[in-house]
CSV table of C-alpha atoms and ligand atoms in Angstrom, one decimal:
chain,number,residue,atom,x,y,z
A,23,MET,CA,36.0,177.1,-34.4
A,24,ASN,CA,35.1,179.9,-32.0
A,25,PHE,CA,38.7,180.2,-31.1
A,26,CYS,CA,39.7,181.1,-34.6
A,27,ARG,CA,36.7,183.2,-35.6
A,28,ASN,CA,38.8,186.3,-36.1
A,29,ILE,CA,41.9,185.1,-38.0
A,30,SER,CA,44.9,186.6,-36.3
A,31,LEU,CA,48.6,185.7,-36.7
A,32,LYS,CA,48.7,184.3,-33.2
A,33,CYS,CA,45.8,182.1,-33.8
A,34,PHE,CA,47.2,180.9,-37.1
A,35,ILE,CA,50.5,180.0,-35.6
A,36,THR,CA,48.9,178.1,-32.7
A,37,TYR,CA,46.8,176.2,-35.2
A,38,PHE,CA,49.7,175.4,-37.4
A,39,ILE,CA,51.8,174.0,-34.5
A,40,ALA,CA,48.9,171.8,-33.4
A,41,VAL,CA,48.5,170.4,-36.8
A,42,TRP,CA,52.2,169.9,-37.2
A,43,ILE,CA,52.4,167.9,-33.9
A,44,CYS,CA,49.5,165.7,-35.0
A,45,ILE,CA,51.1,164.9,-38.3
A,46,SER,CA,54.5,164.1,-36.9
A,47,PHE,CA,52.9,161.9,-34.3
A,48,LEU,CA,51.0,159.9,-36.9
A,49,ALA,CA,54.0,159.7,-39.2
A,50,THR,CA,56.1,158.3,-36.3
A,51,CYS,CA,53.5,155.6,-35.6
A,52,TYR,CA,53.3,154.8,-39.3
A,53,VAL,CA,57.1,154.5,-39.7
A,54,TYR,CA,57.3,152.4,-36.6
A,55,GLU,CA,54.6,150.0,-37.8
A,56,LEU,CA,56.3,149.8,-41.1
A,57,GLN,CA,59.6,149.0,-39.5
A,58,LEU,CA,57.9,146.3,-37.5
A,59,TYR,CA,56.3,145.0,-40.6
A,60,ASN,CA,59.7,144.8,-42.4
A,61,TYR,CA,61.3,143.2,-39.4
A,62,ILE,CA,58.7,140.5,-39.2
A,63,TRP,CA,58.0,139.7,-42.8
A,64,LYS,CA,61.3,140.4,-44.6
A,65,GLN,CA,63.8,139.1,-42.1
A,66,PRO,CA,65.6,136.0,-43.3
A,67,GLN,CA,64.6,133.2,-40.9
A,68,ASP,CA,67.6,131.1,-40.7
A,69,ASP,CA,69.5,133.0,-38.1
A,70,CYS,CA,70.2,130.1,-35.7
A,71,VAL,CA,72.6,127.4,-36.2
A,72,ASP,CA,70.6,124.6,-34.6
A,73,CYS,CA,67.4,125.1,-36.7
A,74,GLU,CA,68.0,122.8,-39.5
A,75,HIS,CA,68.3,119.7,-37.3
A,76,HIS,CA,65.2,120.6,-35.3
A,77,GLU,CA,63.2,121.6,-38.4
A,78,LYS,CA,63.8,118.1,-39.8
A,79,GLU,CA,62.5,116.6,-36.7
A,80,ASN,CA,59.3,118.6,-36.8
A,81,GLN,CA,58.7,118.4,-40.5
A,82,ILE,CA,58.6,114.7,-41.1
A,83,ALA,CA,54.9,114.3,-40.8
A,84,PHE,CA,54.2,117.4,-42.8
A,85,GLU,CA,56.3,116.4,-45.7
A,86,ASP,CA,53.4,114.8,-47.5
A,87,LEU,CA,51.1,117.8,-46.9
A,88,GLU,CA,50.5,120.9,-49.0
A,89,LEU,CA,48.1,123.6,-47.7
A,90,TYR,CA,45.6,124.7,-50.4
A,91,LEU,CA,44.2,128.2,-50.4
A,92,ARG,CA,41.7,129.1,-53.1
A,93,MET,CA,41.4,132.8,-53.0
A,94,THR,CA,41.2,135.9,-55.2
A,95,SER,CA,42.9,139.3,-54.9
A,96,ARG,CA,39.7,140.6,-53.2
A,97,PHE,CA,40.8,138.6,-50.1
A,98,THR,CA,44.4,139.9,-50.0
A,99,LYS,CA,43.8,141.8,-46.8
A,100,GLN,CA,42.4,138.8,-45.0
A,101,TYR,CA,45.3,136.7,-46.2
A,102,TYR,CA,47.8,139.2,-44.7
A,103,ASP,CA,45.8,140.1,-41.6
A,104,PHE,CA,44.4,136.8,-40.5
A,105,LEU,CA,46.0,133.8,-42.0
A,106,LEU,CA,49.7,134.8,-42.3
A,107,PRO,CA,50.5,136.0,-38.8
A,108,SER,CA,49.0,132.8,-37.4
A,109,LEU,CA,50.8,130.6,-39.8
A,110,ARG,CA,54.0,132.4,-39.0
A,111,TYR,CA,53.8,131.9,-35.2
A,112,PHE,CA,52.4,128.4,-35.2
A,113,TRP,CA,53.6,126.5,-38.2
A,114,PRO,CA,57.1,125.2,-39.0
A,115,GLY,CA,59.0,127.8,-41.0
A,116,ASN,CA,59.0,125.9,-44.3
A,117,VAL,CA,55.3,125.1,-44.5
A,118,SER,CA,54.2,124.3,-48.1
A,119,VAL,CA,51.3,126.5,-49.3
A,120,VAL,CA,49.7,126.6,-52.7
A,121,VAL,CA,47.6,129.7,-53.5
A,122,VAL,CA,45.1,129.2,-56.3
A,123,LEU,CA,43.9,132.4,-58.0
A,124,ASP,CA,41.5,133.3,-60.8
A,125,GLU,CA,43.1,132.9,-64.2
A,126,GLU,CA,41.1,135.6,-66.0
A,127,ASN,CA,41.5,138.3,-63.3
A,128,SER,CA,44.3,140.8,-64.0
A,129,GLN,CA,44.6,141.8,-60.3
A,130,ASP,CA,45.0,138.2,-59.4
A,131,LYS,CA,47.8,137.9,-62.0
A,132,GLU,CA,49.5,140.9,-60.3
A,133,LEU,CA,49.1,139.3,-56.9
A,134,GLY,CA,50.4,136.0,-58.2
A,135,LEU,CA,53.7,137.7,-59.2
A,136,LYS,CA,54.1,139.2,-55.7
A,137,LEU,CA,53.1,136.3,-53.4
A,138,PRO,CA,55.9,133.8,-54.1
A,139,GLY,CA,58.5,136.3,-53.0
A,140,THR,CA,57.2,136.8,-49.5
A,141,TYR,CA,56.4,134.6,-46.5
A,142,PRO,CA,55.2,131.8,-46.7
A,143,TYR,CA,56.6,131.7,-50.2
A,144,PRO,CA,53.6,129.9,-51.7
A,145,ARG,CA,53.5,128.3,-55.1
A,146,VAL,CA,50.9,130.1,-57.1
A,147,GLU,CA,48.5,128.3,-59.5
A,148,TYR,CA,45.7,129.6,-61.6
A,149,GLN,CA,42.2,128.3,-62.1
A,150,SER,CA,40.3,129.0,-65.3
A,151,PRO,CA,36.6,130.0,-64.9
A,152,ILE,CA,35.4,127.0,-67.0
A,153,ASP,CA,31.6,127.4,-67.6
A,154,PRO,CA,30.3,129.9,-65.0
A,155,GLY,CA,26.9,128.4,-65.2
A,156,ILE,CA,28.2,125.4,-63.3
A,157,TYR,CA,28.6,127.5,-60.2
A,158,HIS,CA,25.7,129.9,-61.0
A,159,HIS,CA,28.1,132.8,-61.6
A,160,LYS,CA,28.8,133.0,-57.9
A,161,GLY,CA,32.4,133.4,-56.7
A,162,HIS,CA,31.8,131.4,-53.5
A,163,GLU,CA,30.2,128.5,-55.4
A,164,ARG,CA,33.1,128.6,-57.8
A,165,MET,CA,35.6,128.3,-55.0
A,166,GLN,CA,33.7,125.3,-53.5
A,167,ARG,CA,33.6,123.6,-56.9
A,168,ASP,CA,37.4,124.0,-57.4
A,169,PHE,CA,38.0,122.3,-54.0
A,170,PHE,CA,36.9,119.1,-55.7
A,171,TYR,CA,39.8,119.3,-58.1
A,172,PRO,CA,43.0,119.4,-55.9
A,173,ASP,CA,44.6,116.8,-58.2
A,174,ASP,CA,45.2,119.6,-60.7
A,175,LYS,CA,47.1,121.7,-58.2
A,176,ILE,CA,48.6,119.6,-55.4
A,177,LYS,CA,51.8,117.7,-55.8
A,178,LYS,CA,51.8,115.8,-52.5
A,179,LYS,CA,49.8,113.0,-51.1
A,180,TYR,CA,47.7,115.1,-48.8
A,181,VAL,CA,45.9,118.4,-49.4
A,182,GLY,CA,45.0,120.6,-46.4
A,183,PHE,CA,42.2,123.0,-47.3
A,184,LEU,CA,42.3,126.5,-45.7
A,185,ASP,CA,40.4,129.7,-45.9
A,186,THR,CA,41.9,133.2,-45.9
A,187,ASP,CA,40.2,133.7,-42.5
A,188,THR,CA,41.6,130.5,-41.0
A,189,VAL,CA,43.4,131.6,-37.9
A,190,PHE,CA,45.8,129.1,-36.2
A,191,ILE,CA,45.6,129.3,-32.4
A,192,THR,CA,48.2,126.9,-31.2
A,193,ARG,CA,51.5,125.4,-32.1
A,194,VAL,CA,50.8,123.0,-35.0
A,195,ILE,CA,52.4,119.7,-34.3
A,196,PRO,CA,51.9,116.5,-36.3
A,197,ASP,CA,49.7,115.0,-33.5
A,198,LEU,CA,47.2,117.7,-33.9
A,199,LEU,CA,46.5,116.9,-37.6
A,200,PHE,CA,47.4,113.3,-37.9
A,201,GLU,CA,46.8,110.4,-35.4
A,202,GLU,CA,48.7,107.2,-36.2
A,203,GLY,CA,49.6,108.8,-39.5
A,204,LYS,CA,45.9,109.3,-40.4
A,205,PRO,CA,44.4,112.7,-41.0
A,206,VAL,CA,42.1,113.9,-38.3
A,207,ILE,CA,38.5,114.8,-39.3
A,208,ILE,CA,36.4,116.6,-36.8
A,209,GLY,CA,32.6,116.6,-37.6
A,210,ILE,CA,29.9,118.5,-35.8
A,211,TYR,CA,27.0,116.3,-34.8
A,212,GLY,CA,23.7,117.2,-33.1
A,213,LYS,CA,20.6,119.2,-33.8
A,214,SER,CA,21.2,121.3,-36.9
A,215,ASP,CA,19.5,124.4,-35.6
A,216,GLU,CA,21.0,127.0,-38.0
A,217,PRO,CA,18.7,127.2,-41.1
A,218,TYR,CA,21.7,127.1,-43.4
A,219,PHE,CA,23.1,123.9,-42.0
A,220,ARG,CA,19.7,122.3,-41.9
A,221,LYS,CA,19.4,122.9,-45.6
A,222,GLU,CA,23.0,122.0,-46.2
A,223,SER,CA,22.6,118.5,-44.6
A,224,LEU,CA,19.7,118.0,-47.0
A,225,THR,CA,22.0,118.7,-50.0
A,226,THR,CA,24.6,116.2,-48.7
A,227,ALA,CA,22.0,113.6,-48.1
A,228,SER,CA,20.6,114.1,-51.5
A,229,VAL,CA,24.0,114.0,-53.2
A,230,PHE,CA,24.7,110.6,-51.6
A,231,LYS,CA,21.2,109.3,-51.5
A,232,SER,CA,21.9,108.5,-47.8
A,233,LYS,CA,21.8,110.5,-44.5
A,234,GLU,CA,24.5,113.0,-43.7
A,235,VAL,CA,26.7,111.7,-40.9
A,236,PHE,CA,27.8,115.1,-39.6
A,237,ARG,CA,28.5,118.6,-40.7
A,238,GLY,CA,32.0,118.6,-42.3
A,239,MET,CA,32.4,122.4,-42.5
A,240,SER,CA,33.7,122.1,-39.0
A,241,PHE,CA,37.5,122.4,-38.8
A,242,PHE,CA,40.6,123.6,-40.7
A,243,PRO,CA,42.8,122.5,-42.3
A,244,VAL,CA,40.6,119.8,-43.9
A,245,ILE,CA,43.2,117.2,-44.7
A,246,MET,CA,42.5,114.6,-47.3
A,247,ASP,CA,44.3,112.1,-49.5
A,248,VAL,CA,44.1,113.8,-52.9
A,249,SER,CA,43.4,110.4,-54.6
A,250,HIS,CA,40.4,109.9,-52.4
A,251,ILE,CA,38.9,113.1,-53.8
A,252,VAL,CA,39.4,112.0,-57.3
A,253,GLU,CA,37.6,108.7,-56.3
A,254,LEU,CA,34.8,110.7,-54.8
A,255,ARG,CA,34.1,112.5,-58.1
A,256,ILE,CA,34.1,109.2,-60.0
A,257,TYR,CA,31.8,107.6,-57.4
A,258,LEU,CA,29.3,110.4,-57.7
A,259,GLU,CA,29.4,110.4,-61.4
A,260,LYS,CA,28.4,106.8,-61.4
A,261,LEU,CA,25.8,107.3,-58.8
A,262,HIS,CA,24.2,110.1,-60.7
A,263,ASN,CA,25.1,109.0,-64.2
A,264,LYS,CA,26.4,112.5,-65.2
A,265,SER,CA,29.6,114.5,-65.1
A,266,PHE,CA,30.7,115.8,-61.7
A,267,ASP,CA,30.3,119.4,-62.9
A,268,GLU,CA,26.7,118.7,-63.9
A,269,ILE,CA,26.1,117.2,-60.5
A,270,TYR,CA,27.7,120.3,-58.9
A,271,LYS,CA,25.5,122.6,-61.0
A,272,GLN,CA,22.4,120.8,-59.9
A,273,TYR,CA,23.1,121.1,-56.2
A,274,SER,CA,25.0,124.3,-55.8
A,275,GLY,CA,23.2,127.6,-55.5
A,276,GLU,CA,21.5,126.1,-52.5
A,277,PRO,CA,23.2,125.7,-49.2
A,278,ILE,CA,26.0,123.2,-49.9
A,279,SER,CA,29.3,122.3,-48.2
A,280,GLN,CA,32.1,120.8,-50.2
A,281,PHE,CA,33.6,119.6,-46.9
A,282,SER,CA,30.4,117.8,-45.7
A,283,ILE,CA,30.4,116.0,-49.1
A,284,MET,CA,34.1,115.1,-48.8
A,285,THR,CA,34.0,113.9,-45.2
A,286,GLN,CA,30.8,112.0,-45.9
A,287,TYR,CA,32.7,110.1,-48.6
A,288,MET,CA,35.7,109.4,-46.3
A,289,TRP,CA,33.4,108.2,-43.6
A,290,SER,CA,31.5,105.9,-46.0
A,291,PHE,CA,34.5,104.5,-47.9
A,292,HIS,CA,37.7,105.2,-46.1
A,293,ARG,CA,36.8,105.1,-42.5
A,294,ASP,CA,40.0,103.3,-41.5
A,295,LYS,CA,42.3,105.8,-43.2
A,296,TYR,CA,41.2,108.8,-41.2
A,297,LYS,CA,40.7,109.5,-37.5
A,298,PHE,CA,37.2,110.8,-36.9
A,299,HIS,CA,36.1,112.9,-34.0
A,300,PHE,CA,32.4,113.7,-33.4
A,301,HIS,CA,32.0,117.1,-31.9
A,302,LEU,CA,28.7,116.9,-30.1
A,303,LYS,CA,26.9,120.2,-29.8
A,304,SER,CA,26.5,121.4,-26.2
A,305,TYR,CA,22.7,120.9,-25.7
A,306,ASN,CA,22.3,120.6,-21.9
A,307,ASN,CA,26.1,119.9,-21.6
A,308,GLY,CA,25.9,116.8,-23.6
A,309,LYS,CA,22.6,115.6,-22.2
A,310,TRP,CA,20.9,115.7,-25.6
A,311,HIS,CA,19.0,112.6,-26.7
A,312,GLY,CA,18.3,113.3,-30.3
A,313,GLU,CA,15.4,115.7,-29.9
A,314,GLY,CA,15.0,117.8,-33.0
A,315,ASN,CA,17.7,116.1,-35.0
A,316,SER,CA,17.7,117.0,-38.6
A,317,PRO,CA,15.8,114.4,-40.6
A,318,ASN,CA,18.7,114.2,-43.1
A,319,ARG,CA,21.2,113.4,-40.4
A,320,GLN,CA,22.3,110.1,-39.0
A,321,SER,CA,20.1,109.2,-36.1
A,322,TYR,CA,20.9,109.6,-32.4
A,323,GLU,CA,20.8,105.8,-32.2
A,324,PHE,CA,23.6,105.7,-34.8
A,325,TYR,CA,25.6,108.1,-32.7
A,326,GLN,CA,25.1,105.9,-29.6
A,327,THR,CA,25.8,102.6,-31.2
A,328,ASN,CA,28.1,103.2,-34.2
A,329,VAL,CA,30.4,105.9,-32.9
A,330,THR,CA,33.2,104.7,-30.7
A,331,ASP,CA,34.2,106.3,-27.4
A,332,ASP,CA,37.5,107.3,-29.0
A,333,GLN,CA,35.5,109.1,-31.8
A,334,LYS,CA,33.5,110.9,-29.1
A,335,CYS,CA,36.6,112.2,-27.3
A,336,PRO,CA,37.2,116.0,-27.7
A,337,LYS,CA,40.1,116.9,-30.0
A,338,PRO,CA,41.7,120.3,-29.8
A,339,ARG,CA,41.5,122.1,-33.1
A,340,SER,CA,44.5,123.9,-34.6
A,341,SER,CA,42.5,126.9,-35.8
A,342,ILE,CA,39.3,128.8,-35.8
A,343,HIS,CA,37.2,130.3,-38.6
A,344,TYR,CA,37.9,133.8,-37.7
A,345,ARG,CA,35.2,135.9,-39.3
A,346,TYR,CA,32.6,133.9,-37.4
A,347,HIS,CA,33.9,135.2,-34.1
A,348,PRO,CA,31.3,137.6,-32.8
A,349,ASN,CA,33.9,140.4,-32.3
A,350,TRP,CA,36.1,139.7,-35.3
A,351,ARG,CA,36.0,143.3,-36.5
A,352,LYS,CA,37.5,144.6,-33.3
A,353,PRO,CA,41.4,144.5,-33.6
A,354,PRO,CA,42.0,143.3,-29.9
A,355,THR,CA,40.0,140.2,-30.6
A,356,LEU,CA,42.6,138.7,-32.9
A,357,ARG,CA,45.5,140.0,-30.8
A,358,ASN,CA,44.1,138.3,-27.7
A,359,ILE,CA,43.3,135.0,-29.4
A,360,LEU,CA,46.8,134.9,-30.9
A,361,LYS,CA,48.4,135.9,-27.7
A,362,THR,CA,46.6,133.2,-25.7
A,363,GLY,CA,47.9,130.6,-28.2
A,364,ILE,CA,51.4,132.0,-28.1
A,365,CYS,CA,51.5,131.9,-24.3
A,366,PHE,CA,50.3,128.3,-24.1
A,367,SER,CA,52.7,127.2,-26.9
A,368,GLY,CA,55.8,128.3,-25.1
A,369,GLY,CA,55.3,131.9,-24.2
A,370,PHE,CA,54.9,131.2,-20.5
A,371,ASP,CA,58.6,130.3,-20.6
A,372,VAL,CA,59.9,132.4,-23.5
A,373,CYS,CA,58.2,135.7,-22.7
A,374,PRO,CA,56.7,135.4,-19.2
A,375,ASP,CA,56.0,139.1,-18.9
A,376,GLN,CA,53.6,139.1,-21.8
A,377,CYS,CA,51.9,136.0,-20.4
A,378,LYS,CA,51.5,136.8,-16.8
A,379,HIS,CA,47.9,137.8,-17.2
A,380,LEU,CA,47.0,134.2,-18.2
A,381,ASN,CA,46.7,131.1,-16.0
A,382,ARG,CA,48.7,128.2,-17.3
A,383,GLY,CA,46.1,125.7,-16.0
A,384,ALA,CA,43.1,127.3,-17.6
A,385,LEU,CA,41.2,126.2,-20.6
A,386,GLN,CA,41.9,127.8,-24.0
A,387,PRO,CA,38.3,127.8,-25.2
A,388,GLU,CA,39.2,128.5,-28.8
A,389,LEU,CA,40.6,125.0,-29.1
A,390,TYR,CA,37.1,123.7,-28.9
A,391,PHE,CA,35.1,126.2,-30.8
A,392,PHE,CA,34.2,126.1,-34.4
A,393,GLU,CA,32.2,129.1,-35.6
A,394,SER,CA,29.7,129.4,-32.7
A,395,VAL,CA,29.6,125.7,-31.8
A,396,ASP,CA,31.2,124.9,-28.5
A,397,TRP,CA,32.8,121.6,-27.4
A,398,SER,CA,34.5,122.8,-24.2
A,399,TRP,CA,31.4,121.8,-22.1
A,400,ASP,CA,32.9,118.3,-22.3
A,401,LYS,CA,34.9,117.7,-19.1
A,402,ARG,CA,37.6,115.9,-20.9
A,403,SER,CA,38.5,118.9,-23.1
A,404,LEU,CA,40.9,120.4,-20.5
A,405,ASP,CA,42.8,117.1,-20.2
A,406,GLU,CA,43.1,116.8,-24.0
A,407,GLN,CA,44.4,120.4,-24.0
A,408,LYS,CA,47.0,119.5,-21.4
A,409,LYS,CA,48.1,116.5,-23.4
A,410,HIS,CA,48.5,118.6,-26.5
A,411,TYR,CA,50.6,121.2,-24.7
A,412,ALA,CA,52.8,118.6,-23.1
A,413,LYS,CA,53.7,117.4,-26.6
A,414,VAL,CA,54.2,121.0,-27.8
A,415,LEU,CA,56.6,121.6,-25.0
A,416,GLU,CA,58.4,118.3,-25.7
A,417,GLN,CA,59.0,119.5,-29.2
A,418,ARG,CA,60.1,122.9,-28.3
A,419,ASN,CA,63.4,124.0,-29.9
A,420,ALA,CA,65.3,127.0,-31.0
A,421,ASP,CA,63.1,127.4,-34.1
A,422,THR,CA,59.7,127.2,-32.4
A,423,ASP,CA,61.0,129.5,-29.6
A,424,SER,CA,62.0,132.1,-32.0
A,425,ALA,CA,58.6,132.0,-33.7
A,426,ILE,CA,56.9,132.3,-30.3
A,427,LYS,CA,59.3,135.2,-29.3
A,428,LEU,CA,58.3,137.0,-32.5
A,429,GLY,CA,54.7,136.5,-31.6
A,430,CYS,CA,55.2,137.9,-28.1
A,431,VAL,CA,56.8,141.1,-29.4
A,432,GLU,CA,54.3,141.5,-32.2
A,433,ALA,CA,51.1,140.6,-30.4
A,434,ASN,CA,51.6,143.8,-28.3
A,435,LYS,CA,52.2,145.9,-31.4
A,436,LEU,CA,50.1,144.2,-34.1
A,437,TRP,CA,49.0,145.3,-37.2
A,438,PHE,CA,50.1,143.9,-40.4
A,439,LYS,CA,50.4,145.5,-43.8
A,440,PRO,CA,50.6,143.8,-47.2
B,566,NAG,C1,61.4,121.5,-44.3
B,566,NAG,O1,62.8,121.5,-44.1
B,566,NAG,C2,63.3,120.3,-43.7
B,566,NAG,C3,64.8,120.4,-43.3
B,566,NAG,O2,65.4,121.3,-44.2
B,566,NAG,C4,63.1,119.3,-44.9
B,566,NAG,O3,63.6,118.0,-44.5
B,566,NAG,C5,61.6,119.2,-45.1
B,566,NAG,O4,61.4,118.4,-46.2
B,566,NAG,C6,61.0,120.5,-45.4
B,566,NAG,N1,59.6,120.4,-45.4
B,566,NAG,C7,58.8,120.9,-46.3
B,566,NAG,C8,57.4,120.7,-46.2
B,566,NAG,O5,59.3,121.5,-47.3
B,567,NAG,C1,23.1,107.5,-68.4
B,567,NAG,O1,22.9,108.6,-69.2
B,567,NAG,C2,22.9,108.3,-70.6
B,567,NAG,C3,22.8,109.6,-71.3
B,567,NAG,O2,23.4,110.7,-70.7
B,567,NAG,C4,21.9,107.3,-71.0
B,567,NAG,O3,22.0,107.0,-72.3
B,567,NAG,C5,22.0,106.1,-70.1
B,567,NAG,O4,20.9,105.2,-70.4
B,567,NAG,C6,22.0,106.4,-68.7
B,567,NAG,N1,22.3,105.2,-67.9
B,567,NAG,C7,21.5,104.8,-66.9
B,567,NAG,C8,21.9,103.6,-66.2
B,567,NAG,O5,20.5,105.5,-66.5
B,568,NAG,C1,25.7,100.7,-37.5
B,568,NAG,O1,26.6,100.0,-38.3
B,568,NAG,C2,26.1,98.7,-38.8
B,568,NAG,C3,27.3,98.0,-39.4
B,568,NAG,O2,28.0,98.8,-40.2
B,568,NAG,C4,25.0,99.0,-39.7
B,568,NAG,O3,24.5,97.8,-40.2
B,568,NAG,C5,23.9,99.7,-38.9
B,568,NAG,O4,22.8,100.1,-39.8
B,568,NAG,C6,24.4,101.0,-38.3
B,568,NAG,N1,23.4,101.5,-37.4
B,568,NAG,C7,22.8,102.7,-37.6
B,568,NAG,C8,21.8,103.1,-36.5
B,568,NAG,O5,23.1,103.4,-38.5
């Protein structure tokens, strides 16, 4: 300011040059990012001869699975910034995704025209608003209600529910999501000390007229047999002698979790068709004996006697719920989380330079976190991680390597633009 107090030609020229340099610098960055974006999201993916064969091998167990994403155009940025890069690096190229949008929303309609043309080439479906009183005119409650009706939208045997801020953190192989062909369910068990989940367990218990077994909003993707969800609605309609939407209207508006309700049903009526894992919260590194357990939760005695050792064994998760990470707003957080997963999933071999800051034998803590609940205190978690990565490396092929390579390049440059 002082410098230019008396406007002179010399001052004007200096100022002009400085501004020009700044603008061209920013423009270069922008163009570079845009090129990177085009490279990553618009490249055809079938540029290696061997892929098809390998893809088949990898795909078999996912053939019956469609990922279900209930979103609206308000969440477009999350979809592009959080979910998509992680899908791209860690899922097989032809993952099936269904995006469900609001039927009455014109911006959703516009988005619905665009989405199927770009990765991951989702099928788009629309959901009518029905009677908004059912979900108390709240978008979030509406979304939860719609999760109970996947039979409208899903064309395969299994639905895999996701959120726009689900971030995959490791190569997704069938063993991570299915054991012996059965979908994995990871529930959080222990003292419910967050007020929200204390209340939420009350809702589940009240809906079923029996104690909640664990918190089911505790992993992604939540994979269920679609027909079991249809059965669940019928079961509750009989139990309450009213329509499912009336039941939903009665209980929503208070803390409620659609996933706790669904997993409760699967535990109660289809225990042998799913593989359950009880993520015990880390009180005293597992030395918790039921003190302060929520009154609406199954007792500690139940955990000791009715939960098998297998069900108590730590299971690596494929993803995290990103916006619950304490530093989620800071861009390096996502980059570092993705990069760690990329290195473990093949990066140590494919792009050693980008991974030399990491120790191959170390724990990848994100595998054992959901929101703020840690499971890595369990000594067995590192072993389970090693088993997982041994299988990932066994299933390495040209296709997975090229996804990992892409991740290595990109994780250093990140950001994504819709
Ligand atoms: C992915 O591609 C493979 C090979 O082309 C195919 O067999 C499989 O059915 C596809 N999977 C999905 C989920 O579309
Ligand atoms: C169920 O509700 C209907 C009316 O909605 C009522 O006529 C019927 O008696 C109820 N059945 C039971 C078993 O409560
Ligand atoms: C454990 O399971 C048995 C058999 O299903 C059941 O009768 C019993 O009530 C359960 N125990 C607890 C503490 O819930």
